[in-house]
mmCIF file of C-alpha atoms in Angstrom:
data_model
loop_
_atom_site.group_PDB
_atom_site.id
_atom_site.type_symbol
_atom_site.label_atom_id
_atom_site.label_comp_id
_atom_site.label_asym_id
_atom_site.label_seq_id
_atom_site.Cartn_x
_atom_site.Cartn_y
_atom_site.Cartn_z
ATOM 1 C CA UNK O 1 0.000 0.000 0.000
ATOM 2 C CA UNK O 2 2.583 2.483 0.656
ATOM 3 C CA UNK O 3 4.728 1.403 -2.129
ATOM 4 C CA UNK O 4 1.891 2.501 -4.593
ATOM 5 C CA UNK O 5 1.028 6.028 -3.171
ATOM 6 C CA UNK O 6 1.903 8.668 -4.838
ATOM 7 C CA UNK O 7 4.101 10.835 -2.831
ATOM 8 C CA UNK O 8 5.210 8.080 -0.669
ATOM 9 C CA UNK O 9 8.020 5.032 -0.680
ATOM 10 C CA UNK O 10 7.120 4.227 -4.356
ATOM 11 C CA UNK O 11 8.105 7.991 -5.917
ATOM 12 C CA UNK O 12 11.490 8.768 -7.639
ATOM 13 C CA UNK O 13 13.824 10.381 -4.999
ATOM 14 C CA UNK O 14 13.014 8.571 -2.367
ATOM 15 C CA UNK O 15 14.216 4.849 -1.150
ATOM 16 C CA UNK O 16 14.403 3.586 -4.840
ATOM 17 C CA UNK O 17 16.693 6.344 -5.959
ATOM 18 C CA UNK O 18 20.483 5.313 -6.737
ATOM 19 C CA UNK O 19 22.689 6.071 -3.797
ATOM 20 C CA UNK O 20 20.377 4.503 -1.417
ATOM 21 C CA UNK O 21 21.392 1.187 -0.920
ATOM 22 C CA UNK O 22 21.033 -0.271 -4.195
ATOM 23 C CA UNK O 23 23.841 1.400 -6.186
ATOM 24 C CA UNK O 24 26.861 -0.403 -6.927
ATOM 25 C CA UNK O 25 29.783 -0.055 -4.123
ATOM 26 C CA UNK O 26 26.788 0.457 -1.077
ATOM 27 C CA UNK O 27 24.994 -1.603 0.705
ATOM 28 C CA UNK O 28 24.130 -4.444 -1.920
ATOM 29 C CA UNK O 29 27.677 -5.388 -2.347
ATOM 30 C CA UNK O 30 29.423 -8.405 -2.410
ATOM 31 C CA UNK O 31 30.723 -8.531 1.531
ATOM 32 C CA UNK O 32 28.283 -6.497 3.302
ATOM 33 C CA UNK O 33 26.308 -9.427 4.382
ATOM 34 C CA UNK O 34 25.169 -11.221 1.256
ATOM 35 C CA UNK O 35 27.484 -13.526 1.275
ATOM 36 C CA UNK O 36 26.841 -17.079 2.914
ATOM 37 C CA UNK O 37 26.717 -17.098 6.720
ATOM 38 C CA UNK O 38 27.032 -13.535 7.120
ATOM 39 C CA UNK O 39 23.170 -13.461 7.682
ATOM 40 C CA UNK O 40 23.951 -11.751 10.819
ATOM 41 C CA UNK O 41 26.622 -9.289 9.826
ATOM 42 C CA UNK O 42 24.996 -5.577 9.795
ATOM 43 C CA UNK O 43 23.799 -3.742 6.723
ATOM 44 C CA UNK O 44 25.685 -0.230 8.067
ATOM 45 C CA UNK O 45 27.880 0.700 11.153
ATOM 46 C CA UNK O 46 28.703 3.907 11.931
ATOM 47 C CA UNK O 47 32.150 3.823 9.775
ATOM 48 C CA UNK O 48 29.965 2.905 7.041
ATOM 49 C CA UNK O 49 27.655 5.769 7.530
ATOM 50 C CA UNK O 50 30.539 8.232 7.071
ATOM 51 C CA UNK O 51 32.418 7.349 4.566
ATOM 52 C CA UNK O 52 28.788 7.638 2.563
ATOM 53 C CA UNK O 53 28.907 10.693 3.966
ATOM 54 C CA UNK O 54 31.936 11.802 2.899
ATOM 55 C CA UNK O 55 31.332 10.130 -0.865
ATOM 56 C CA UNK O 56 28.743 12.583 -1.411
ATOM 57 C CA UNK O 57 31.090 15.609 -0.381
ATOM 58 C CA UNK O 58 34.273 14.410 -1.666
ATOM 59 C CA UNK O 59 33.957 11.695 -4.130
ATOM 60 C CA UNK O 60 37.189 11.610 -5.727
ATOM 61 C CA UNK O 61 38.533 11.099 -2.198
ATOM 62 C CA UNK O 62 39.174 7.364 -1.255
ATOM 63 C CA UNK O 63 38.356 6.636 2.071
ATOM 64 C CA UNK O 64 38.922 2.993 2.638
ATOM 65 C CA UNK O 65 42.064 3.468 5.429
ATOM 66 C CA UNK O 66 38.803 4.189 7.765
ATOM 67 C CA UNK O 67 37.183 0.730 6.919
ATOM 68 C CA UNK O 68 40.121 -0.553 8.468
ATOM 69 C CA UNK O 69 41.675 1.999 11.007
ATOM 70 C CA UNK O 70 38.756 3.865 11.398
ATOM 71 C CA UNK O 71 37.174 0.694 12.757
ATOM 72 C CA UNK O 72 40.082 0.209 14.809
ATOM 73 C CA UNK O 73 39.792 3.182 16.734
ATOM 74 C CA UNK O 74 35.872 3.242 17.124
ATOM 75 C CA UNK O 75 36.215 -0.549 18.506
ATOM 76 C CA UNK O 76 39.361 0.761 21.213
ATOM 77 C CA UNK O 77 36.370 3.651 22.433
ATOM 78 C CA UNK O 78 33.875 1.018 22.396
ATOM 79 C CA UNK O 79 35.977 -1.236 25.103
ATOM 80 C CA UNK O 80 37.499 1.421 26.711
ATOM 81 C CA UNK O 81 35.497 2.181 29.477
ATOM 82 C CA UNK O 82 34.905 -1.551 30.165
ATOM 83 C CA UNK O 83 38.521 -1.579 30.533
ATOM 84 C CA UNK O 84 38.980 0.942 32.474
ATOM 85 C CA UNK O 85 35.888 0.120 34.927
ATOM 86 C CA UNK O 86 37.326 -3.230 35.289
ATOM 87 C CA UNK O 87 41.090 -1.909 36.555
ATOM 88 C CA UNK O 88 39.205 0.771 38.609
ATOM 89 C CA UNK O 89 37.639 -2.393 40.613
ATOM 90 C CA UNK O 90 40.795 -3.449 42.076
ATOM 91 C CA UNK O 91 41.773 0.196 42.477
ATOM 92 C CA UNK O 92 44.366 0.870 39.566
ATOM 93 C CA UNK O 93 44.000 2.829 37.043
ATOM 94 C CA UNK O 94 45.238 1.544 33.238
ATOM 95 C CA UNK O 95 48.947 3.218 33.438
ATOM 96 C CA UNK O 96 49.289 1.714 37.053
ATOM 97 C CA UNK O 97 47.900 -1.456 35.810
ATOM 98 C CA UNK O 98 50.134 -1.411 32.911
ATOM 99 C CA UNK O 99 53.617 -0.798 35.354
ATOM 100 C CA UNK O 100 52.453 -4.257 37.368
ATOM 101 C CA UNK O 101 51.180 -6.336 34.682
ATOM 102 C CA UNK O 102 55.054 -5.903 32.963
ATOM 103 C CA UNK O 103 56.562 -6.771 35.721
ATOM 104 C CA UNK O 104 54.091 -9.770 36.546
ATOM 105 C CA UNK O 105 54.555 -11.199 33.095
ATOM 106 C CA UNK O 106 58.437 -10.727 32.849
ATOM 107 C CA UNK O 107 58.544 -13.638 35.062
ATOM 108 C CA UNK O 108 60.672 -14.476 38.392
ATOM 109 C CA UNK O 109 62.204 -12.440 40.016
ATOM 110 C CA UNK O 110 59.833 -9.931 38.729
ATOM 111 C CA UNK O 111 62.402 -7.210 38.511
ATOM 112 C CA UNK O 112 62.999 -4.981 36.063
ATOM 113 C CA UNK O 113 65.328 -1.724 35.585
ATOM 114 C CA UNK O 114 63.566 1.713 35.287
ATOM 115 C CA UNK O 115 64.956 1.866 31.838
ATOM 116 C CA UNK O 116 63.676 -1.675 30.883
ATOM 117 C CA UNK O 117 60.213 -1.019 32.371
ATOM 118 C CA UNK O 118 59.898 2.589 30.199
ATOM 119 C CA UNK O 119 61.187 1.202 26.942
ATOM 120 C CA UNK O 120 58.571 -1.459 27.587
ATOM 121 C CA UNK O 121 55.537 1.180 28.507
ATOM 122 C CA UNK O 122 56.442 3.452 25.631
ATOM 123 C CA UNK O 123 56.435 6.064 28.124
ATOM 124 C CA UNK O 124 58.313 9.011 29.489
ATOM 125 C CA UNK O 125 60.862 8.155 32.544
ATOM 126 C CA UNK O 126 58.959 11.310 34.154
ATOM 127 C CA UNK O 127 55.821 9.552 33.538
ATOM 128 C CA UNK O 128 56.887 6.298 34.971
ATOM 129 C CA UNK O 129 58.951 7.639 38.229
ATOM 130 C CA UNK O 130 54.603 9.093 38.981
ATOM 131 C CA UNK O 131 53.081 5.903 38.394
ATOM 132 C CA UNK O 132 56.252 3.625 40.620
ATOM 133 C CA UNK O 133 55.487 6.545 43.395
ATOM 134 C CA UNK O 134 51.822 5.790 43.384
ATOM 135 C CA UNK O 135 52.037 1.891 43.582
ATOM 136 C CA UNK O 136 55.156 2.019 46.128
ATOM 137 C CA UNK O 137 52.570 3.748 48.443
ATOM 138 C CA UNK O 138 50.067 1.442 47.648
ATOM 139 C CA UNK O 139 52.735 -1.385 48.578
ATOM 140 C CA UNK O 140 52.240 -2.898 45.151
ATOM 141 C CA UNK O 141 55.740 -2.610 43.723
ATOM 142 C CA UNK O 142 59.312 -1.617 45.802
ATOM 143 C CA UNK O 143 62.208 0.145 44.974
ATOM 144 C CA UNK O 144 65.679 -1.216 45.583
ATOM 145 C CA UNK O 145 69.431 -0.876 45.258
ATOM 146 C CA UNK O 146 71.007 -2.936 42.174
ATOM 147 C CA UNK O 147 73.503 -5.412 44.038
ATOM 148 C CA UNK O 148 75.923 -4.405 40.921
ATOM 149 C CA UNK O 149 75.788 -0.670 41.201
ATOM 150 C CA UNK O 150 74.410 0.853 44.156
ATOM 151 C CA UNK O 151 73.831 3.743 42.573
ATOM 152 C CA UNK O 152 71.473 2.105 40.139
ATOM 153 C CA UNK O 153 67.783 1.695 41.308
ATOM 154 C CA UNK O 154 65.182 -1.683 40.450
ATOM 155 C CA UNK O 155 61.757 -1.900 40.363
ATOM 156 C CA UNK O 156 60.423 -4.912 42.390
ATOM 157 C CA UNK O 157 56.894 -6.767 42.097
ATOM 158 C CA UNK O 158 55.566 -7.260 46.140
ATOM 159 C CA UNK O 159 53.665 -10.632 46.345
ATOM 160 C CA UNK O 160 50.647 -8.262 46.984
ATOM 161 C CA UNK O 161 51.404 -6.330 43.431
ATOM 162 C CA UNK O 162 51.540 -10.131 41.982
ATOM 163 C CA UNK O 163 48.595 -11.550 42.888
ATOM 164 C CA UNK O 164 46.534 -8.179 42.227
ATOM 165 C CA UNK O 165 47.937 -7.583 38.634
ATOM 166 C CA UNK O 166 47.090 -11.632 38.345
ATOM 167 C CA UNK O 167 43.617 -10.758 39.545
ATOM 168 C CA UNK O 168 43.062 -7.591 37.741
ATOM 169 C CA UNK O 169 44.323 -9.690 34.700
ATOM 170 C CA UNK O 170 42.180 -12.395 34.493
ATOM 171 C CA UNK O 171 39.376 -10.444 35.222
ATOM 172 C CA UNK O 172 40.339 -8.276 32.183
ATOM 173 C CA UNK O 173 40.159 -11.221 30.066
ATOM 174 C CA UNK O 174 36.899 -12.653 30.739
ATOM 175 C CA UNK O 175 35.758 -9.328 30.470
ATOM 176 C CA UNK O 176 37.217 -8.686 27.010
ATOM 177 C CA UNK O 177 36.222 -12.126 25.806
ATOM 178 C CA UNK O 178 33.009 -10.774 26.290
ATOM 179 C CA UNK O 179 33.112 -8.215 23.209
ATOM 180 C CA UNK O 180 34.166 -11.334 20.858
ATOM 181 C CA UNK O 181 30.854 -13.147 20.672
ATOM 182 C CA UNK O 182 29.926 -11.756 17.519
ATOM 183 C CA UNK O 183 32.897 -13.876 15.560
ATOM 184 C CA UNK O 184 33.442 -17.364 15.850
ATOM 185 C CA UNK O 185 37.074 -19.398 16.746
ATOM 186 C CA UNK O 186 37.816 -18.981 12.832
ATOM 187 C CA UNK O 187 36.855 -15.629 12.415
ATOM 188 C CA UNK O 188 38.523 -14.366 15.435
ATOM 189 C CA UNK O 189 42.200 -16.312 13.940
ATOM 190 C CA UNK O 190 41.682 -14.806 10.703
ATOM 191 C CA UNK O 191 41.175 -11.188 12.545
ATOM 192 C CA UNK O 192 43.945 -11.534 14.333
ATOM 193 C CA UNK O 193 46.431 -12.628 11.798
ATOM 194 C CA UNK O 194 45.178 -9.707 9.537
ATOM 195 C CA UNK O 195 45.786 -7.724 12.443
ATOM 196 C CA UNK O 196 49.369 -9.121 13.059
ATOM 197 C CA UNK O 197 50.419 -8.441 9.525
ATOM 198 C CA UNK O 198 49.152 -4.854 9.569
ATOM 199 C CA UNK O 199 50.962 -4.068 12.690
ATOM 200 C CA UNK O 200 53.882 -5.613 11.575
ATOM 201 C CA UNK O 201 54.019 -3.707 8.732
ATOM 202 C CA UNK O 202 53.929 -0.038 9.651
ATOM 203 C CA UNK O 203 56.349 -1.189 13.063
ATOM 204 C CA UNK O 204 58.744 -2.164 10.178
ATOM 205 C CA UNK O 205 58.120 1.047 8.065
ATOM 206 C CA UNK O 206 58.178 2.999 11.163
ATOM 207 C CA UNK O 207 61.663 1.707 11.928
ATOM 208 C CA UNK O 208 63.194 1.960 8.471
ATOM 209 C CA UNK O 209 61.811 5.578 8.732
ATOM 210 C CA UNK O 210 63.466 6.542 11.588
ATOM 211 C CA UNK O 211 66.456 4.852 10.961
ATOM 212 C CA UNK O 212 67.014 6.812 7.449
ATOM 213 C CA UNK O 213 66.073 10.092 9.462
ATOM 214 C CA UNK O 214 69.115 8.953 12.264
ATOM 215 C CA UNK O 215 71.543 8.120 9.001
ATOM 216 C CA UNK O 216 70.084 11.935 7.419
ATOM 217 C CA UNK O 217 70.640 14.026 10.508
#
């Protein structure tokens, strides 16, 4: 009935028109859920949405990096707070989290250099001496004279910082598993070799990029 009103669903300009989901490129092509077992996969996310968006303002523009990294970002907002909520449980936040999780994972003695532990965070020394302050108060972690150079300082793990960052940990997981439903075991090893080869690749250009820049300067 509505399709054969005048004026309504059925008229030229409206959900028939090209650009609406049935022109080539949008929503009727091959990999946006017509394909078999993707019954489930969604039409449209909000990635999808704006690079239409920007099509109809810039159309000679190619906009395909945000299908992937576009994507990537939205889904690290999405689980953020999560995250965040879950580390805020045991009473760390995600940098503090992130200083006793490297040392619980580096294994026995669970001792690590300032250096080490910075190079590891990607982070500033500044930024790490505020984050060793807050869990040495928090008897988490403990500072402590290098038996080769006492003038040399390492970072400790207290049992107490190893079985929280344990805790916190497996918590995490179960937690993040949690946002994975939507893909099955396949799907989620496919994902994340795709994933390891993209990473891979710009840490590689990255490197020969600053390395040339070191051999320029």
């Amino acid at each position: 009935m509505m399709n054969g009103t005048k004026g309504d669903g059925g008229r030229p300009g409206d959900g028939d028109r090209p650009g609406d989901g049935d022109r080539p490129g949008d929503g009727d092509r091959p990999g946006d859920g017509d394909r078999p077992g993707d019954e489930d996969c969604p039409r449209e996310d909000h990635v999808d949405r704006l690079r239409r968006q920007w099509a109809l303002e810039l159309p000679d523009l190619d906009t395909e990096p945000m299908a992937i990294l576009g994507r990537a970002f939205r889904l690290s907002n999405l689980v953020r707070p999560s995250i965040e909520a879950t580390f805020a449980d045991f009473g760390l936040d995600r940098g503090e989290f992130d200083v006793i999780a490297t040392l619980r994972r580096s294994g026995p003695p669970y001792l690590m250099t300032p250096t080490e532990m910075y190079s590891a965070l990607m982070i500033s020394s500044g930024g790490l001496t505020h984050r060793l302050d807050r869990l040495e108060k928090a008897g988490l972690i403990r500072r402590e004279k290098s038996p080769r150079d006492g003038r040399s300082v390492l970072v400790a793990l207290t049992e107490a910082g190893a079985a929280l960052a344990e805790q916190a940990f497996r918590t995490d997981m179960a937690s993040e598993s949690s946002f994975l439903q939507a893909l099955d075991g396949k799907e989620r090893e496919a994902l994340a070799a795709l994933l390891r080869k993209l990473i891979a690749g710009i840490e590689s250009e990255q490197a020969r990029s600053g390395a040339e820049g070191e051999n320029a300067g």
